[in-house]
Coordinates of C-alpha atoms in Angstrom, one line a residue:
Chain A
X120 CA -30.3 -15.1 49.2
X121 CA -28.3 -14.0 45.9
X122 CA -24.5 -15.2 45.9
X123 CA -22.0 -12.4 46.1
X124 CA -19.4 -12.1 44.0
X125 CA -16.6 -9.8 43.8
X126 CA -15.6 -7.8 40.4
X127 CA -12.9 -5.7 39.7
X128 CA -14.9 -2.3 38.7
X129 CA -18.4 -0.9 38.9
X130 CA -21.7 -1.8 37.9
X131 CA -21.5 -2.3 34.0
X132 CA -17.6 -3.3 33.6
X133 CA -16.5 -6.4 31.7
X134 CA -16.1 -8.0 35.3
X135 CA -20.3 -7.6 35.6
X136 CA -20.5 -9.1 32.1
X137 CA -18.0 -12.4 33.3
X138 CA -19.3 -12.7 36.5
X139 CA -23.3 -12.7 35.0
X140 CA -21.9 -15.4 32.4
X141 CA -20.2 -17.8 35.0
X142 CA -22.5 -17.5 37.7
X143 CA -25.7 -16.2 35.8
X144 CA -28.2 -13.3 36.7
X145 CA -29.5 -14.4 39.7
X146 CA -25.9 -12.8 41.8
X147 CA -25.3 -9.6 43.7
X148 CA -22.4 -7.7 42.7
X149 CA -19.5 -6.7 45.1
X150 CA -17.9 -3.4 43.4
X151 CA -13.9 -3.6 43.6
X152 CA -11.4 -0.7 42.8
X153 CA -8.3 -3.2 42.8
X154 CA -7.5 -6.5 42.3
X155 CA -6.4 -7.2 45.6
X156 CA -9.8 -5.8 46.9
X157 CA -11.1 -9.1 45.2
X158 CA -8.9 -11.1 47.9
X159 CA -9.8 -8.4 50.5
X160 CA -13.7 -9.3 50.0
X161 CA -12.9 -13.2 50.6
X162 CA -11.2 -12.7 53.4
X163 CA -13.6 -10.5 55.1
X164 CA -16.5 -12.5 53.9
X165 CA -17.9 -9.9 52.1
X166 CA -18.3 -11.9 48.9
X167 CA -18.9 -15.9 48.5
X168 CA -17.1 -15.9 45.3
X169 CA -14.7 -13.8 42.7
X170 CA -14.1 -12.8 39.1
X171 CA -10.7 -11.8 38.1
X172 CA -9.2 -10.9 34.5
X173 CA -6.1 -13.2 34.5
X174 CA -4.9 -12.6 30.6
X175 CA -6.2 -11.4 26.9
X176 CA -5.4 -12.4 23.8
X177 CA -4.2 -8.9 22.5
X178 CA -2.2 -7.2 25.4
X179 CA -0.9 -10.5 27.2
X180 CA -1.1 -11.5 31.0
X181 CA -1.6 -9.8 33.5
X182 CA 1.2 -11.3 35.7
X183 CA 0.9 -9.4 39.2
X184 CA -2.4 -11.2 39.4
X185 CA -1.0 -14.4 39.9
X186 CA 1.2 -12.6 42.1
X187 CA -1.9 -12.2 44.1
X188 CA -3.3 -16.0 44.5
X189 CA 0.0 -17.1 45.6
X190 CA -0.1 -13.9 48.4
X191 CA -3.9 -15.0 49.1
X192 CA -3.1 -18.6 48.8
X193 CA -6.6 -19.1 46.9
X194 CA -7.0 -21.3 44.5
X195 CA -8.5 -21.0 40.6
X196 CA -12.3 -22.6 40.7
X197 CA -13.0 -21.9 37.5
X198 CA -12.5 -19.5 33.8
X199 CA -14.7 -17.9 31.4
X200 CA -13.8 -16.4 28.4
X201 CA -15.6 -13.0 27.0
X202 CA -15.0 -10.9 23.9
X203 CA -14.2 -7.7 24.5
X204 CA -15.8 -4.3 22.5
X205 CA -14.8 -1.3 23.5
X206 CA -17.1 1.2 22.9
X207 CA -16.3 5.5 23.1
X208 CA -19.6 6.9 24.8
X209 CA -20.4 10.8 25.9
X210 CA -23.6 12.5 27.2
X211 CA -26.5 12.7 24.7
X212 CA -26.1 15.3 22.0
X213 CA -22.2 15.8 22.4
X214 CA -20.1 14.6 19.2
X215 CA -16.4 13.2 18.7
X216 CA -15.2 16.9 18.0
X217 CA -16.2 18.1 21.2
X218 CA -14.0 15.5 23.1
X219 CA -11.4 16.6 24.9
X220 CA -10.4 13.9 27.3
X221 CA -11.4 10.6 27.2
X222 CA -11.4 8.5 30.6
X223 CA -10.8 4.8 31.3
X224 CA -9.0 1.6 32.5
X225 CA -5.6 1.6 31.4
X226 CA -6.3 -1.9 29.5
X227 CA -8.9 -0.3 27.7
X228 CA -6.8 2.6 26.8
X229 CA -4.1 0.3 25.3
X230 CA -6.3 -1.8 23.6
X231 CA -7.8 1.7 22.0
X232 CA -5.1 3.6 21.4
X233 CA -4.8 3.4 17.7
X234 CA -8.8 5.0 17.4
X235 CA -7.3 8.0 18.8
X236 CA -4.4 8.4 16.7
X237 CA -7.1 10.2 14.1
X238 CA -8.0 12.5 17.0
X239 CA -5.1 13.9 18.6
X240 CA -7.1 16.9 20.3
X241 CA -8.5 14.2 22.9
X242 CA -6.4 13.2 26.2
X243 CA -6.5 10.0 27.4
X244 CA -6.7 9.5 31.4
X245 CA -6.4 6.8 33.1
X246 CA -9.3 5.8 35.8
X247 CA -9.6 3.3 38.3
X248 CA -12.4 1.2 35.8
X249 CA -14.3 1.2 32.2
X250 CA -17.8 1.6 33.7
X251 CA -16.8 4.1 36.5
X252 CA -15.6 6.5 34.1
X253 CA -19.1 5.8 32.5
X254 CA -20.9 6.8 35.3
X255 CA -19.0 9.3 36.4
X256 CA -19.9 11.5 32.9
X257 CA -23.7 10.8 33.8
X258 CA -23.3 11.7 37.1
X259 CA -21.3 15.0 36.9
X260 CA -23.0 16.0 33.5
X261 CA -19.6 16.5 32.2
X262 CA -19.2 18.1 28.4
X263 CA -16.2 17.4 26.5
X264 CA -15.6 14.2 28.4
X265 CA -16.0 10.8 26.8
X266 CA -15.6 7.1 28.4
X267 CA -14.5 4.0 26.8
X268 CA -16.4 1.0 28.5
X269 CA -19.0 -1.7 27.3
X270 CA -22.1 -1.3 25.8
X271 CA -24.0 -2.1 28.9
X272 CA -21.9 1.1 30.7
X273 CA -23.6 3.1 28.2
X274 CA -27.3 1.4 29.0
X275 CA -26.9 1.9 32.3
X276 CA -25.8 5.4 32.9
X277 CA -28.0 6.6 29.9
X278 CA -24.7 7.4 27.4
X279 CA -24.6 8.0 24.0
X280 CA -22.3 5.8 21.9
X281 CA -20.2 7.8 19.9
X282 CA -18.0 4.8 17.6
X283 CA -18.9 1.1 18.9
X284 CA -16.4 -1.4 18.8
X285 CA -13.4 1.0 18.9
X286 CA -10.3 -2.1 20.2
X287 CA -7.7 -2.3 17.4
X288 CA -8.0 -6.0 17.7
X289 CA -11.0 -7.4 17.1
X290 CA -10.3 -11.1 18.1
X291 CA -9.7 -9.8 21.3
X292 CA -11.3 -11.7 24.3
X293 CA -10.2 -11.5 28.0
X294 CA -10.2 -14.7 30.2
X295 CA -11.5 -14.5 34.0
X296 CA -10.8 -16.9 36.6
X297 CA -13.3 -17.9 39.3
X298 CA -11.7 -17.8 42.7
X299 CA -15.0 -19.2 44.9
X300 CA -14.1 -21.3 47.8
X301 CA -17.5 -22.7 48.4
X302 CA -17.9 -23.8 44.9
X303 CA -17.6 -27.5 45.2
X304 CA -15.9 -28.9 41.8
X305 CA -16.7 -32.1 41.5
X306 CA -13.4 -34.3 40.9
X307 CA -15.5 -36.4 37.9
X308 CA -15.7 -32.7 36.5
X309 CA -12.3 -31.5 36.7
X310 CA -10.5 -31.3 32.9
X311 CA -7.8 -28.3 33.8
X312 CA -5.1 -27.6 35.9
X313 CA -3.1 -23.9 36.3
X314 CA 0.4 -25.1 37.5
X315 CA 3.4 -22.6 37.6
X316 CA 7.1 -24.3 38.6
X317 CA 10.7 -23.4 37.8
X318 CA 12.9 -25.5 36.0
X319 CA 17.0 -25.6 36.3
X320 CA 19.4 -25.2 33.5
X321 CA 19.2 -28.8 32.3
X322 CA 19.8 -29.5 28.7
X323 CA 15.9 -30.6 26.6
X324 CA 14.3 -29.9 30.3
X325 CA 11.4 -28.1 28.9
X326 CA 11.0 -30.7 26.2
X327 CA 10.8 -33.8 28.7
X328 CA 8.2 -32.2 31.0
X329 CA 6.3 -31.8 27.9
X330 CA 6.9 -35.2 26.7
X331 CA 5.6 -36.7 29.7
X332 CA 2.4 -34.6 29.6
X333 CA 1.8 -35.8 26.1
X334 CA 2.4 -38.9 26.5
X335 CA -0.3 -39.2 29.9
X336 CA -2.6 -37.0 27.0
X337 CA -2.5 -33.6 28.7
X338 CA -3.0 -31.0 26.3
X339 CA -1.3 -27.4 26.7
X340 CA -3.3 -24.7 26.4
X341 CA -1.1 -22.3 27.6
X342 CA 2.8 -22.0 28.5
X343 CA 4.5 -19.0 29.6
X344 CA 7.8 -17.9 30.6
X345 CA 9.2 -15.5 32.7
X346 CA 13.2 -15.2 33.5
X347 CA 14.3 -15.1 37.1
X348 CA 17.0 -12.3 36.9
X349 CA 19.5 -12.8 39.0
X350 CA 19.3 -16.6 38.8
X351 CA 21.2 -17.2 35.3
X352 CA 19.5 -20.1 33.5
X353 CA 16.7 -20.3 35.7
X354 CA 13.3 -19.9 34.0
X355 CA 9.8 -19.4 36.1
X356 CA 6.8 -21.3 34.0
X357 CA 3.1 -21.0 34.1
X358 CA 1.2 -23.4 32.4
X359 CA -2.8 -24.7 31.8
X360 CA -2.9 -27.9 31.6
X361 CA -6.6 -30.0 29.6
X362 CA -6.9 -33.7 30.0
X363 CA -10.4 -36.1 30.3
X364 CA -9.2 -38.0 32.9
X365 CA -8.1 -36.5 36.1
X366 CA -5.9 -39.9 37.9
X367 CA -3.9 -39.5 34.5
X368 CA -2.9 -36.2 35.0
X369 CA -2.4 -36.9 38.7
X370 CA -0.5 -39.4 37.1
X371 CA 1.7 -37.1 35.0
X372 CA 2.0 -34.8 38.3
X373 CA 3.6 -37.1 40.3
X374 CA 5.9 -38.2 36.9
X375 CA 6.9 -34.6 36.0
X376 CA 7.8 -33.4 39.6
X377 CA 10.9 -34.6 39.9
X378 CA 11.7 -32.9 36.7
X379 CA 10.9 -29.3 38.4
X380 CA 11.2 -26.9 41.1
X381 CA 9.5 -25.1 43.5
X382 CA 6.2 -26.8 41.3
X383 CA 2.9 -24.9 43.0
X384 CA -1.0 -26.2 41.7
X385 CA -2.7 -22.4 41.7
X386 CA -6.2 -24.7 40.6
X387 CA -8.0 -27.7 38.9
X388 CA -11.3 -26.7 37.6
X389 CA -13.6 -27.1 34.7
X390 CA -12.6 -25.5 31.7
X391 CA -14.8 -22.9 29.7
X392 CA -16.9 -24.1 27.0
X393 CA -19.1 -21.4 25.6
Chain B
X1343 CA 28.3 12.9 12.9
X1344 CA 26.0 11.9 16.1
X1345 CA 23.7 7.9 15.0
X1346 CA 20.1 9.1 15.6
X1347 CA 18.0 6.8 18.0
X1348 CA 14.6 6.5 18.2
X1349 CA 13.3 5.6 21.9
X1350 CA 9.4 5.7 22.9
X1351 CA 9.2 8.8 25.7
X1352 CA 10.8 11.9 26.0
X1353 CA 15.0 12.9 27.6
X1354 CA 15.2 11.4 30.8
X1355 CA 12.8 8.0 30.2
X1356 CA 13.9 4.1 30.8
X1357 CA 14.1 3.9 26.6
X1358 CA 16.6 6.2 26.5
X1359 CA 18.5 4.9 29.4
X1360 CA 18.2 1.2 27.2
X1361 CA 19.3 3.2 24.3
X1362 CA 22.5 4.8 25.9
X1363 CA 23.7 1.1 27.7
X1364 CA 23.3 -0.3 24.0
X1365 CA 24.7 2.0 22.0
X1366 CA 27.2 4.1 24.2
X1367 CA 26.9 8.0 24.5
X1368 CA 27.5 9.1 21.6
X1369 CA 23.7 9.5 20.5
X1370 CA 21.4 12.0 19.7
X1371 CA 18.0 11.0 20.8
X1372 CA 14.4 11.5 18.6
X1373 CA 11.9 11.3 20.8
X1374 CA 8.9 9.6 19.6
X1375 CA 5.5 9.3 22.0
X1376 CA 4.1 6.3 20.8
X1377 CA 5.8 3.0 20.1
X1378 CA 4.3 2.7 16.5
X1379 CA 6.1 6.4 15.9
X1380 CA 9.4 4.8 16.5
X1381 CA 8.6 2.6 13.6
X1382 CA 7.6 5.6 11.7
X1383 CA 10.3 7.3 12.2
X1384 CA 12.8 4.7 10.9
X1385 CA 10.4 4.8 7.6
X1386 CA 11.2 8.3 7.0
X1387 CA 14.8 8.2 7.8
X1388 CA 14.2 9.9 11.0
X1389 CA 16.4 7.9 12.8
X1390 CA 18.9 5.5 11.9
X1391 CA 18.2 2.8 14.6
X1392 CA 15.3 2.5 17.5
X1393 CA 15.1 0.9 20.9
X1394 CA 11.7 -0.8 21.6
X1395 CA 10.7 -2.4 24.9
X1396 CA 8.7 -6.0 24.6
X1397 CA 8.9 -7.4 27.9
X1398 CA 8.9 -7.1 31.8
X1399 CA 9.6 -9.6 34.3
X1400 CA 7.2 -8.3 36.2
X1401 CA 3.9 -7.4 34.0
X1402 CA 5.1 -9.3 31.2
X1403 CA 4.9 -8.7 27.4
X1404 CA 4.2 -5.8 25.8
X1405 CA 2.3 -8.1 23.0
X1406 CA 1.0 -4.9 20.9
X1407 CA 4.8 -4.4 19.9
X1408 CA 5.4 -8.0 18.0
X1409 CA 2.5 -6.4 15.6
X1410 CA 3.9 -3.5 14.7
X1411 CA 7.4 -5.6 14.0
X1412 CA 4.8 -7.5 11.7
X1413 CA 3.3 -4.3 10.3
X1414 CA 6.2 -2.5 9.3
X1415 CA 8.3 -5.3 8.5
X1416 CA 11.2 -5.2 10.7
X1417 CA 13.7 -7.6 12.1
X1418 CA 15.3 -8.0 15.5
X1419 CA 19.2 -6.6 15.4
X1420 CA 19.8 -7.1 19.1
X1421 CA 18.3 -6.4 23.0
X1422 CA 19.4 -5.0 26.3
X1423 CA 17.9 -5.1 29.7
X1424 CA 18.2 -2.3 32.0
X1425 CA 16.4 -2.9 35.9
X1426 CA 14.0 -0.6 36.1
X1427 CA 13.9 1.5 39.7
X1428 CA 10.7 4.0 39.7
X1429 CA 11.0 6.9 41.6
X1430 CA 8.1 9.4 43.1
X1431 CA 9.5 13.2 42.3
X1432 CA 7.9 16.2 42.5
X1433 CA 9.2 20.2 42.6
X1434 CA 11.9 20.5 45.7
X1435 CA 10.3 21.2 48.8
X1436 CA 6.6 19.5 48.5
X1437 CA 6.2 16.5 51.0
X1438 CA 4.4 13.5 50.2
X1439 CA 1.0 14.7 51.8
X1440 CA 0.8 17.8 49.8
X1441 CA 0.8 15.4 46.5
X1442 CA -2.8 15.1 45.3
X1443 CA -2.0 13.6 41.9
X1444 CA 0.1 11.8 40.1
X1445 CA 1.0 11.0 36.4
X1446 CA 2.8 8.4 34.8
X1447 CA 2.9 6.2 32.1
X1448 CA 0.5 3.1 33.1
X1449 CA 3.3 0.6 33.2
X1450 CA 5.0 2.7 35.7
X1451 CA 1.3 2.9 37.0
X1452 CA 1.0 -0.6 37.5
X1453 CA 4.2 -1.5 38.9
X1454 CA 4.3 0.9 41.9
X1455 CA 0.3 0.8 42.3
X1456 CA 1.0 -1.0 46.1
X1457 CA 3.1 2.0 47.3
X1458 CA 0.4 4.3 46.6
X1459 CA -2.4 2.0 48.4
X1460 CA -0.8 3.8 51.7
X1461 CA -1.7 7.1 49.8
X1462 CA -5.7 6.9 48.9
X1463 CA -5.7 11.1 48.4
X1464 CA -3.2 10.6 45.7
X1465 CA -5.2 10.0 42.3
X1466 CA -3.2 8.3 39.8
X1467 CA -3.3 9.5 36.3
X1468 CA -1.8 8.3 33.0
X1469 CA 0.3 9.9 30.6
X1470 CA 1.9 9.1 27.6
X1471 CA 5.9 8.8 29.0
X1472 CA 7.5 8.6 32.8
X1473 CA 10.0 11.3 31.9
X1474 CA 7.5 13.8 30.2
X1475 CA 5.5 13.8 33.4
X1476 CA 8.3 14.9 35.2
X1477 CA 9.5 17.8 32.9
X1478 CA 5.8 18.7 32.6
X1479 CA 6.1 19.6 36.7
X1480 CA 9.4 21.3 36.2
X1481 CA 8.0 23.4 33.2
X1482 CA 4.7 24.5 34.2
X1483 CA 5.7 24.7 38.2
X1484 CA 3.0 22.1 39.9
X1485 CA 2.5 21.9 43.0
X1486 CA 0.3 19.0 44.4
X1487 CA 1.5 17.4 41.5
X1488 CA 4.1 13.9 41.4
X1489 CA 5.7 11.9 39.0
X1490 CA 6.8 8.3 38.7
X1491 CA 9.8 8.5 36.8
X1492 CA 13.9 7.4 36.8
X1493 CA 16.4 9.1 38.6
X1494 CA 17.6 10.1 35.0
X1495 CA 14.5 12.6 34.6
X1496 CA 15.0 13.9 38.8
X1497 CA 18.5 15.3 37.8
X1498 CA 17.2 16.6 34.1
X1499 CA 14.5 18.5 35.3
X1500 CA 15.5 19.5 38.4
X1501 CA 12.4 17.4 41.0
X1502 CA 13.2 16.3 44.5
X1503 CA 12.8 12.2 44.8
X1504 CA 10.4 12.0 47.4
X1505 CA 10.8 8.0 47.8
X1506 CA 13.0 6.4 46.0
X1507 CA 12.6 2.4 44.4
X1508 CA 8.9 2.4 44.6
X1509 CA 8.2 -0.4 42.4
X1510 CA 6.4 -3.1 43.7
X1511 CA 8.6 -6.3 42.9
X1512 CA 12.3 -4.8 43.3
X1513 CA 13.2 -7.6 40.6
X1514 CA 12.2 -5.3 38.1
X1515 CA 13.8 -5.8 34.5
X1516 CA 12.7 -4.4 31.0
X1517 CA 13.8 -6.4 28.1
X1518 CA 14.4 -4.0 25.0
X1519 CA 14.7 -5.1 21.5
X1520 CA 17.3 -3.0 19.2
X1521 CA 15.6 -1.9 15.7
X1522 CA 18.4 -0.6 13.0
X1523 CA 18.9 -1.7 9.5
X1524 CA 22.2 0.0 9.7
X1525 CA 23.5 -2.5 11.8
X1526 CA 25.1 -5.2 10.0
X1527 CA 25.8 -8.1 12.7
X1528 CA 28.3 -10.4 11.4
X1529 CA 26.5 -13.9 11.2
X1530 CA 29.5 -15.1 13.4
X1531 CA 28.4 -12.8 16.5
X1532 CA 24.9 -14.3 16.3
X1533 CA 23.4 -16.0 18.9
X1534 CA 20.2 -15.6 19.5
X1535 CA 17.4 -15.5 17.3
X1536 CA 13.2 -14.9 17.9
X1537 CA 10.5 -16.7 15.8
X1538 CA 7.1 -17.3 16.4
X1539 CA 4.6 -19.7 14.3
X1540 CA 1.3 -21.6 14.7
X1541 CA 0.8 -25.1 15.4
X1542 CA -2.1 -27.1 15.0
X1543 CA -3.5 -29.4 17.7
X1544 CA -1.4 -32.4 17.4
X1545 CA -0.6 -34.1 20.4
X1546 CA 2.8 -33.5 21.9
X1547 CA 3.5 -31.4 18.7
X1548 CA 5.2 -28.8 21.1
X1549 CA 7.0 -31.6 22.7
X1550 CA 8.7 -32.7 19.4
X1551 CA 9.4 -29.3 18.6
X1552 CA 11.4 -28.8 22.1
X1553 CA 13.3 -31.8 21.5
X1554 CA 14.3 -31.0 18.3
X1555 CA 16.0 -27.9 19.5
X1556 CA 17.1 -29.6 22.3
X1557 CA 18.8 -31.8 19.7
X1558 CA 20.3 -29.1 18.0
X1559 CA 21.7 -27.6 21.3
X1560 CA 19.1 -24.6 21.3
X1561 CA 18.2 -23.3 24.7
X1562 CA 14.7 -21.7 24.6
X1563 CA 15.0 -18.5 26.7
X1564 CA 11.6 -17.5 26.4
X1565 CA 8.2 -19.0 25.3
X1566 CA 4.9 -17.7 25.3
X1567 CA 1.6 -19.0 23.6
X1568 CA -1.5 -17.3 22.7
X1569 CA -4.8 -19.2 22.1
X1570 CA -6.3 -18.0 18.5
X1571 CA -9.8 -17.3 19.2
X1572 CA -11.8 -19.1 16.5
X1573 CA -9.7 -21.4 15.5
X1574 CA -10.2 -24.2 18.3
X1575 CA -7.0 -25.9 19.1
X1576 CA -4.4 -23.9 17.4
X1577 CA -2.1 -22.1 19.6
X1578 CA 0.3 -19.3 18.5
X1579 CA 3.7 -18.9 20.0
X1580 CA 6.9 -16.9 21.1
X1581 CA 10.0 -18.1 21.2
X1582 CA 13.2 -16.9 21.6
X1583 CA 16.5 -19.2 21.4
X1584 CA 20.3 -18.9 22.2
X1585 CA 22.7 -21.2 20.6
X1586 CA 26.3 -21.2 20.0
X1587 CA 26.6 -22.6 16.1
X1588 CA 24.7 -20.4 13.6
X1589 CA 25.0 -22.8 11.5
X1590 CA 23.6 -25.3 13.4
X1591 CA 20.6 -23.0 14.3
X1592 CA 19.7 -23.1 10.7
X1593 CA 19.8 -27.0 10.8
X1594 CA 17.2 -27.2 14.0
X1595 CA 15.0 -24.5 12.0
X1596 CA 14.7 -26.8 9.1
X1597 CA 14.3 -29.9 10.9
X1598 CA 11.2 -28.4 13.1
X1599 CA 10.2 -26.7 10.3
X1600 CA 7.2 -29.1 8.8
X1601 CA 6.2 -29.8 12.5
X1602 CA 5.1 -25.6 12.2
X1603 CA 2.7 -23.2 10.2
X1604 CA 3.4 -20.0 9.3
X1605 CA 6.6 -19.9 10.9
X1606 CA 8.3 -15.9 10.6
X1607 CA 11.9 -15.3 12.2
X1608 CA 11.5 -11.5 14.0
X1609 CA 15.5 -11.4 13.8
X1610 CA 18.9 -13.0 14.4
X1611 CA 21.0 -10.7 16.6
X1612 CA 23.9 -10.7 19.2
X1613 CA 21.9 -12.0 22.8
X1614 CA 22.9 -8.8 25.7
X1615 CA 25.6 -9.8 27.6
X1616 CA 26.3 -7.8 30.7

């Protein structure tokens, strides 16, 4: 029996293309139209395991999703990282003059935007996904109307690429994390840790935690911060953390804690390595 | 004569509301739809200053926007942040079931996207600005149409708030960055300053860096790092600091100085005090 894994999107999105490089071919695809859908499915059983977009090196993180693990209490499994080209497609025959609105996944909108600046005729419209806007052109034969999704949107659904590799940034790769309960990391296996904690106004605070990681040779991959309004001087962090040996950085846990608030362990997994 | 701001959106839109908190009244407004126009517009003496949003304690940064500081070779003169409360409007008299549709600008999108899970006949589209969705219903009279917008663009364009505070995390804030060559703050006002750089993978090399600032009384207010794809192990950061001594500013950034590469400072301004 294939696994089943959740995606956010249709058939042919950049979720299919993550999901297919983490898991491989051999999985069953459970379509999404949210990101909390991808919790929904866990719940409910309908999927063993999920792919979610978590942050991209052009337009940032996408915060609420954490938002969404803490609400689900699920924990990250494991990441994958894939380059993203946006590609403008159209039914067969129709060219970039006959556009009028272009449909597609606010992300992939943004990370467009500046394409379009040459072509100020075409409206662009948000849609639930990149690949469902794809399919919804072959489906409804609709003229004038163009999609920005992935190259294998256009295979699928029999579109014509009109410009390939339309994003403004071309270093510009989205991570995913794998939320998968029955995946069974193995603890020898384990070389990254997504932690998120507040820390109080103390004087060098932030330097000390990040001491201590350096000294029990945790690498940083990733630090962000978010301000707590309302709570002066209070800052929320989320950090990745990459180390060899996994009782060191238990070791460093247990030494930073007392240093921080509120300190919650969303996943230790193996990281990515193409 | 009236200073001429530049604010992303249209009359009635969260930029202008940032615009009016920082610079009082006594404005006229250019309204530019894009937030590489604003820039624009300061280049051909459109405008004499422009307000620019760059981060959300909710969704984040708007990363996109540090480029275009890069592009068009701007500095920082100052910030605001103004909460941001999301409104659903539509002409007076339509109820919340007659709604079929509604437009918004995707942030606005994306922050209220749980209310509308309640609503699944209500297909959400984006536009370029929250208040020009709203005038767009008051102008050409749709029914069955909404708008997520402020309570600013209700009362300008004359639409009955159907539910009020819709966003999703009610600790909503919008940090806005202030843009004006014009403005000439006096080096004794300045406390805050944002610079990002690159540093290689040295270990604890963020960890010195902290500590220098800590050293030099800086408190880091904000940090954010970016993994540069390709380039395995080097990280590029945010930062944003608030000190009390300019002077003594100056001294951290030329102690931490050889720790960093490529190091630009985005501005030196007054931090926003309520």
């Amino acid at each position: 029996m294939k696994k089943k894994i959740a995606i956010q999107g249709v058939h042919g999105c950049f979720h299919e293309q993550a999901a297919r490089l983490y898991y491989g071919e051999e999985i069953e695809v459970v379509e999404c139209l949210s990101f909390e859908d991808l919790f929904v499915s866990l719940e409910q059983k309908t999927a063993d395991g999920a792919v979610m977009a978590i942050e991209n090196t052009v337009s940032g993180g996408l915060l609420p999703n954490y938002s969404l693990l803490h609400k689900y209490g699920k924990q990250i499994k494991g990441e994958v990282f894939l380059r993203i080209k946006q590609n403008l497609m159209a039914l067969p025959g129709q060219k970039i003059e006959d556009i009028r609105e272009v449909h597609s996944h606010y992300m992939a909108i943004a990370q467009t935007r500046s394409f379009f600046q040459e072509y100020p005729h075409i409206r662009l419209i948000e849609s639930e996904d990149t690949a469902k806007s794809a399919a919804d052109i072959a489906t409804k034969r609709q003229m004038h109307v163009g999609a920005i999704a992935s190259g294998l949107a256009a295979e699928l659904f029999g579109l014509e690429i009109l410009q390939e590799s339309i994003e403004t940034h071309k270093q510009n790769f989205t991570r995913f994390l794998i939320l998968d309960d029955k995946l069974n990391v193995e603890k020898r296996d384990i070389d990254k840790s997504s932690i998120c904690f507040t820390i109080p106004h103390v004087k060098g605070r932030l330097s000390q935690i990040l001491s201590i990681f350096s000294f029990y040779d945790l690498n940083l991959t990733k630090i962000q911060s978010l301000p707590i309004p309302g709570k002066e001087w209070q800052y929320f962090f989320y950090v990745d953390l990459k180390f060899e040996e996994y009782n060191r950085y238990r070791e460093a846990m247990n030494a930073v804690q007392p240093l921080m608030e509120d300190v919650k362990i969303m996943g230790e997994y193996k990281s990515y390595n193409e």
